[in-house]
Short mmCIF file of C-alpha atoms and ligand atoms in Angstrom, two decimals:
data_model
loop_
_atom_site.label_atom_id
_atom_site.label_comp_id
_atom_site.label_asym_id
_atom_site.label_seq_id
_atom_site.Cartn_x
_atom_site.Cartn_y
_atom_site.Cartn_z
CA UNK J 1 47.52 -11.49 -101.28
CA UNK J 2 50.42 -9.24 -102.18
CA UNK J 3 49.91 -5.55 -102.43
CA UNK J 4 50.50 -5.33 -106.19
CA UNK J 5 47.30 -7.29 -106.74
CA UNK J 6 45.40 -4.80 -104.63
CA UNK J 7 47.03 -1.98 -106.55
CA UNK J 8 45.77 -3.40 -109.81
CA UNK J 9 42.26 -3.76 -108.42
CA UNK J 10 42.39 -0.24 -107.04
CA UNK J 11 43.35 1.12 -110.45
CA UNK J 12 40.37 -0.72 -111.94
CA UNK J 13 38.11 0.79 -109.26
CA UNK J 14 39.35 4.27 -110.14
CA UNK J 15 38.43 3.64 -113.80
CA UNK J 16 35.02 2.42 -112.72
CA UNK J 17 34.13 5.49 -110.66
CA UNK J 18 35.50 7.68 -113.43
CA UNK J 19 33.12 5.99 -115.88
CA UNK J 20 30.29 6.72 -113.42
CA UNK J 21 31.02 10.45 -113.62
CA UNK J 22 33.80 11.42 -111.22
CA UNK J 23 36.10 13.82 -113.10
CA UNK J 24 38.25 15.60 -110.49
CA UNK J 25 41.76 14.17 -110.99
CA UNK J 26 42.73 14.86 -107.38
CA UNK J 27 39.77 12.85 -106.11
CA UNK J 28 40.55 9.99 -108.50
CA UNK J 29 44.18 10.02 -107.37
CA UNK J 30 43.08 9.95 -103.72
CA UNK J 31 40.86 6.89 -104.29
CA UNK J 32 43.79 5.39 -106.20
CA UNK J 33 46.08 5.68 -103.21
CA UNK J 34 44.00 4.74 -100.16
CA UNK J 35 44.30 0.99 -99.38
CA UNK J 36 40.56 0.33 -98.91
CA UNK J 37 41.19 -3.36 -98.15
CA UNK J 38 42.74 -2.30 -94.83
CA UNK J 39 39.53 -0.48 -93.80
CA UNK J 40 37.39 -3.63 -93.83
CA UNK J 41 37.57 -6.95 -92.03
CA UNK J 42 40.14 -9.40 -93.47
CA UNK J 43 37.30 -11.68 -94.53
CA UNK J 44 35.96 -8.92 -96.82
CA UNK J 45 39.31 -7.74 -98.21
CA UNK J 46 38.73 -9.53 -101.52
CA UNK J 47 35.60 -7.37 -102.06
CA UNK J 48 37.25 -4.11 -101.04
CA UNK J 49 37.77 -2.85 -104.61
CA UNK J 50 34.29 -3.57 -105.84
CA UNK J 51 32.22 -0.40 -106.01
CA UNK J 52 29.95 -1.34 -103.13
CA UNK J 53 29.29 -0.59 -99.47
CA UNK J 54 30.44 -3.29 -97.04
CA UNK J 55 29.52 -4.04 -93.42
CA UNK J 56 31.92 -2.79 -90.72
CA UNK J 57 29.97 -4.08 -87.69
CA UNK J 58 27.39 -2.45 -85.39
CA UNK J 59 24.99 -2.25 -88.37
CA UNK J 60 27.22 0.34 -90.04
CA UNK J 61 28.89 0.29 -93.44
CA UNK J 62 31.94 1.62 -95.21
CA UNK J 63 30.39 3.77 -97.95
CA UNK J 64 30.50 2.79 -101.60
CA UNK J 65 33.67 4.22 -103.21
CA UNK J 66 31.60 6.11 -105.80
CA UNK J 67 29.65 7.80 -103.00
CA UNK J 68 32.85 8.75 -101.17
CA UNK J 69 34.32 10.19 -104.37
CA UNK J 70 31.05 11.98 -105.18
CA UNK J 71 30.81 13.71 -101.81
CA UNK J 72 34.50 14.56 -101.86
CA UNK J 73 34.28 16.06 -105.36
CA UNK J 74 31.23 18.16 -104.51
CA UNK J 75 33.01 19.67 -101.49
CA UNK J 76 35.37 21.42 -103.99
CA UNK J 77 38.25 21.59 -101.54
CA UNK J 78 41.65 23.22 -101.91
CA UNK J 79 44.87 22.03 -100.29
CA UNK J 80 45.08 23.50 -96.78
CA UNK J 81 41.30 23.71 -96.30
CA UNK J 82 39.65 22.51 -93.10
CA UNK J 83 37.00 19.79 -93.26
CA UNK J 84 34.64 18.23 -90.73
CA UNK J 85 33.27 14.75 -91.32
CA UNK J 86 30.21 13.48 -89.43
CA UNK J 87 30.33 9.67 -89.17
CA UNK J 88 33.94 8.43 -89.17
CA UNK J 89 32.88 4.78 -89.49
CA UNK J 90 35.74 2.80 -91.04
CA UNK J 91 37.83 5.95 -91.55
CA UNK J 92 37.94 5.46 -95.33
CA UNK J 93 36.28 8.76 -96.28
CA UNK J 94 38.52 10.58 -93.80
CA UNK J 95 41.61 8.99 -95.37
CA UNK J 96 40.49 10.00 -98.88
CA UNK J 97 40.03 13.59 -97.66
CA UNK J 98 43.46 13.49 -96.02
CA UNK J 99 45.02 12.55 -99.37
CA UNK J 100 43.76 15.88 -100.77
CA UNK J 101 46.00 17.73 -98.36
CA UNK J 102 43.21 19.12 -96.22
CA UNK J 103 43.02 19.17 -92.43
CA UNK J 104 40.42 16.60 -91.37
CA UNK J 105 38.27 16.53 -88.24
CA UNK J 106 35.88 13.62 -87.80
CA UNK J 107 33.18 12.67 -85.30
CA UNK J 108 31.86 9.16 -84.60
CA UNK J 109 28.83 8.34 -82.46
CA UNK J 110 29.66 4.70 -81.67
CA UNK J 111 32.49 4.17 -79.21
CA UNK J 112 33.74 0.76 -80.48
CA UNK J 113 34.05 2.15 -84.03
CA UNK J 114 35.68 5.32 -82.75
CA UNK J 115 38.30 3.30 -80.83
CA UNK J 116 39.03 0.88 -83.65
CA UNK J 117 39.27 3.51 -86.36
CA UNK J 118 41.39 5.86 -84.30
CA UNK J 119 43.98 3.10 -83.93
CA UNK J 120 43.82 2.15 -87.60
CA UNK J 121 44.23 5.70 -88.91
CA UNK J 122 47.18 6.27 -86.62
CA UNK J 123 48.76 3.00 -87.70
CA UNK J 124 48.35 3.94 -91.38
CA UNK J 125 49.81 7.39 -90.78
CA UNK J 126 46.68 9.44 -91.49
CA UNK J 127 46.59 12.53 -89.30
CA UNK J 128 42.94 13.01 -88.48
CA UNK J 129 41.60 14.72 -85.38
CA UNK J 130 38.80 12.53 -84.07
CA UNK J 131 36.08 12.93 -81.52
CA UNK J 132 33.63 10.47 -79.97
CA UNK J 133 30.24 12.15 -79.80
CA UNK J 134 27.17 13.41 -81.63
CA UNK J 135 28.08 14.95 -84.96
CA UNK J 136 24.74 16.66 -85.48
CA UNK J 137 26.04 19.40 -83.20
CA UNK J 138 29.13 19.83 -85.37
CA UNK J 139 32.43 20.64 -83.64
CA UNK J 140 32.54 24.33 -82.82
CA UNK J 141 36.07 24.17 -81.36
CA UNK J 142 37.66 23.99 -84.81
CA UNK J 143 35.03 25.91 -86.82
CA UNK J 144 34.68 27.50 -89.30
CA UNK J 145 35.08 24.76 -91.91
CA UNK J 146 35.58 25.01 -95.67
CA UNK J 147 33.70 21.74 -95.95
CA UNK J 148 31.39 19.63 -93.80
CA UNK J 149 30.45 16.16 -95.00
CA UNK J 150 27.75 14.06 -93.37
CA UNK J 151 28.14 10.36 -94.19
CA UNK J 152 24.87 9.10 -92.67
CA UNK J 153 21.31 9.81 -93.80
CA UNK J 154 19.56 12.68 -92.01
CA UNK J 155 15.82 13.19 -91.75
CA UNK J 156 16.31 16.91 -91.48
CA UNK J 157 19.04 19.51 -91.58
CA UNK J 158 20.96 20.08 -88.31
CA UNK J 159 21.10 23.90 -88.38
CA UNK J 160 24.23 24.07 -86.21
CA UNK J 161 26.17 22.67 -89.13
CA UNK J 162 25.35 25.68 -91.31
CA UNK J 163 26.62 28.01 -88.57
CA UNK J 164 29.98 26.24 -88.66
CA UNK J 165 30.59 26.86 -92.37
CA UNK J 166 33.19 29.50 -93.18
CA UNK J 167 31.79 32.87 -94.31
CA UNK J 168 33.35 33.97 -97.62
CA UNK J 169 36.15 36.51 -97.22
CA UNK J 170 38.29 38.12 -99.91
CA UNK J 171 38.98 35.46 -102.53
CA UNK J 172 38.25 32.61 -100.10
CA UNK J 173 34.91 30.97 -100.82
CA UNK J 174 32.19 30.28 -98.31
CA UNK J 175 32.10 26.79 -96.77
CA UNK J 176 30.12 23.93 -98.33
CA UNK J 177 27.99 21.30 -96.56
CA UNK J 178 27.17 17.97 -98.20
CA UNK J 179 24.39 16.07 -96.44
CA UNK J 180 22.02 13.29 -97.52
CA UNK J 181 18.50 14.26 -96.40
CA UNK J 182 15.37 12.14 -96.68
CA UNK J 183 13.70 9.01 -95.34
CA UNK J 184 15.27 5.82 -94.03
CA UNK J 185 15.18 4.27 -97.49
CA UNK J 186 16.32 7.11 -99.70
CA UNK J 187 18.01 10.48 -99.29
CA UNK J 188 18.73 13.37 -101.61
CA UNK J 189 22.33 14.52 -101.53
CA UNK J 190 21.95 18.16 -100.60
CA UNK J 191 24.63 20.80 -100.93
CA UNK J 192 24.68 24.12 -99.09
CA UNK J 193 27.17 26.92 -99.67
CA UNK J 194 27.56 29.97 -97.47
CA UNK J 195 27.12 33.14 -99.55
CA UNK J 196 28.55 36.66 -99.06
CA UNK J 197 25.16 38.05 -97.96
CA UNK J 198 24.96 35.44 -95.18
CA UNK J 199 22.40 33.28 -96.95
CA UNK J 200 22.93 29.64 -97.96
CA UNK J 201 22.72 28.52 -101.56
CA UNK J 202 21.01 25.10 -101.67
CA UNK J 203 21.26 22.54 -104.46
CA UNK J 204 19.49 19.17 -104.45
CA UNK J 205 21.67 16.58 -106.18
CA UNK J 206 21.14 12.85 -106.71
CA UNK J 207 19.48 10.13 -104.59
CA UNK J 208 21.56 7.91 -102.33
CA UNK J 209 20.98 5.41 -99.57
CA UNK J 210 22.97 5.80 -96.36
CA UNK J 211 22.69 4.20 -92.92
CA UNK J 212 20.66 6.51 -90.66
CA UNK J 213 22.21 9.41 -88.78
CA UNK J 214 21.79 8.45 -85.11
CA UNK J 215 20.20 10.87 -82.66
CA UNK J 216 22.37 12.50 -80.03
CA UNK J 217 20.97 10.45 -77.17
CA UNK J 218 21.92 7.18 -78.83
N1 LIG F 301 32.39 7.76 -93.57
C1 LIG F 301 32.25 6.38 -93.18
C2 LIG F 301 30.83 5.92 -93.37
C3 LIG F 301 30.36 5.16 -92.19
S1 LIG F 301 28.62 4.87 -92.10
C4 LIG F 301 33.24 5.50 -93.90
O1 LIG F 301 33.93 5.99 -94.80
O2 LIG F 301 33.37 4.34 -93.56
C5 LIG F 301 28.07 6.22 -91.08
C6 LIG F 301 28.73 6.36 -89.74
O3 LIG F 301 28.10 7.46 -89.09
C7 LIG F 301 28.61 5.17 -88.81
O4 LIG F 301 29.86 4.79 -88.35
C8 LIG F 301 27.73 5.69 -87.67
O5 LIG F 301 28.03 5.13 -86.41
C9 LIG F 301 28.05 7.18 -87.71
N2 LIG F 301 27.04 8.06 -87.11
C10 LIG F 301 25.70 7.90 -87.14
N3 LIG F 301 25.09 8.91 -86.49
C11 LIG F 301 26.07 9.73 -86.04
C12 LIG F 301 26.08 10.95 -85.29
N4 LIG F 301 24.96 11.52 -84.86
N5 LIG F 301 27.28 11.53 -85.03
C13 LIG F 301 28.44 10.96 -85.46
N6 LIG F 301 28.48 9.80 -86.15
C14 LIG F 301 27.33 9.20 -86.45
#
């Protein structure tokens, strides 16, 4: 199928997630420009602009576009910010973040996905610094981050991630962490923001269902 057909479908997807409550124009524009059909297997390309998660192999999924937009919006990023993603998967969320003009770091626990996605992102021209490893430890080398986004469901909060959020300074806000926390079947999207007094403001948002965050030892 020619690209203009995908463009039309992508525009319809943007309208759909907008009707579901995404309002940030920059996030909508980012979803409107990332070719999601290239982040799934060819056999699934025709479903790429439906608002649904799709399998990407190894029991993992590319997140639903609404979920990607939701997490991205709630990170409240500015151009030039630094973001860490836990769970690169297909690379789609990382590409959407990249479109916002932020510097993206991303960690993936499964080697075959890491290898495949690293190649794809390079081929598509997305500059993302990737690491193969356990994201629950964060990535202290490039900390602090303005945003950390966990794209797999956690049973509890990995405290190291809070440590890697930027402390507020001058007119620069403290870093935000978006993480789904709960059981295997359902997680509450939870948002933490680092405050000037060193504490973390916590807000419990809506329920989601992610694939489980894998433990460090596999
Ligand atoms: N953001 C991805 C979503 C992929 S699903 C996308 O846009 O496609 C979640 C991903 O998290 C899977 O690829 C899974 O392998 C990865 N993952 C699970 N546990 C992890 C961990 N501890 N560290 C890093 N990645 C992890």
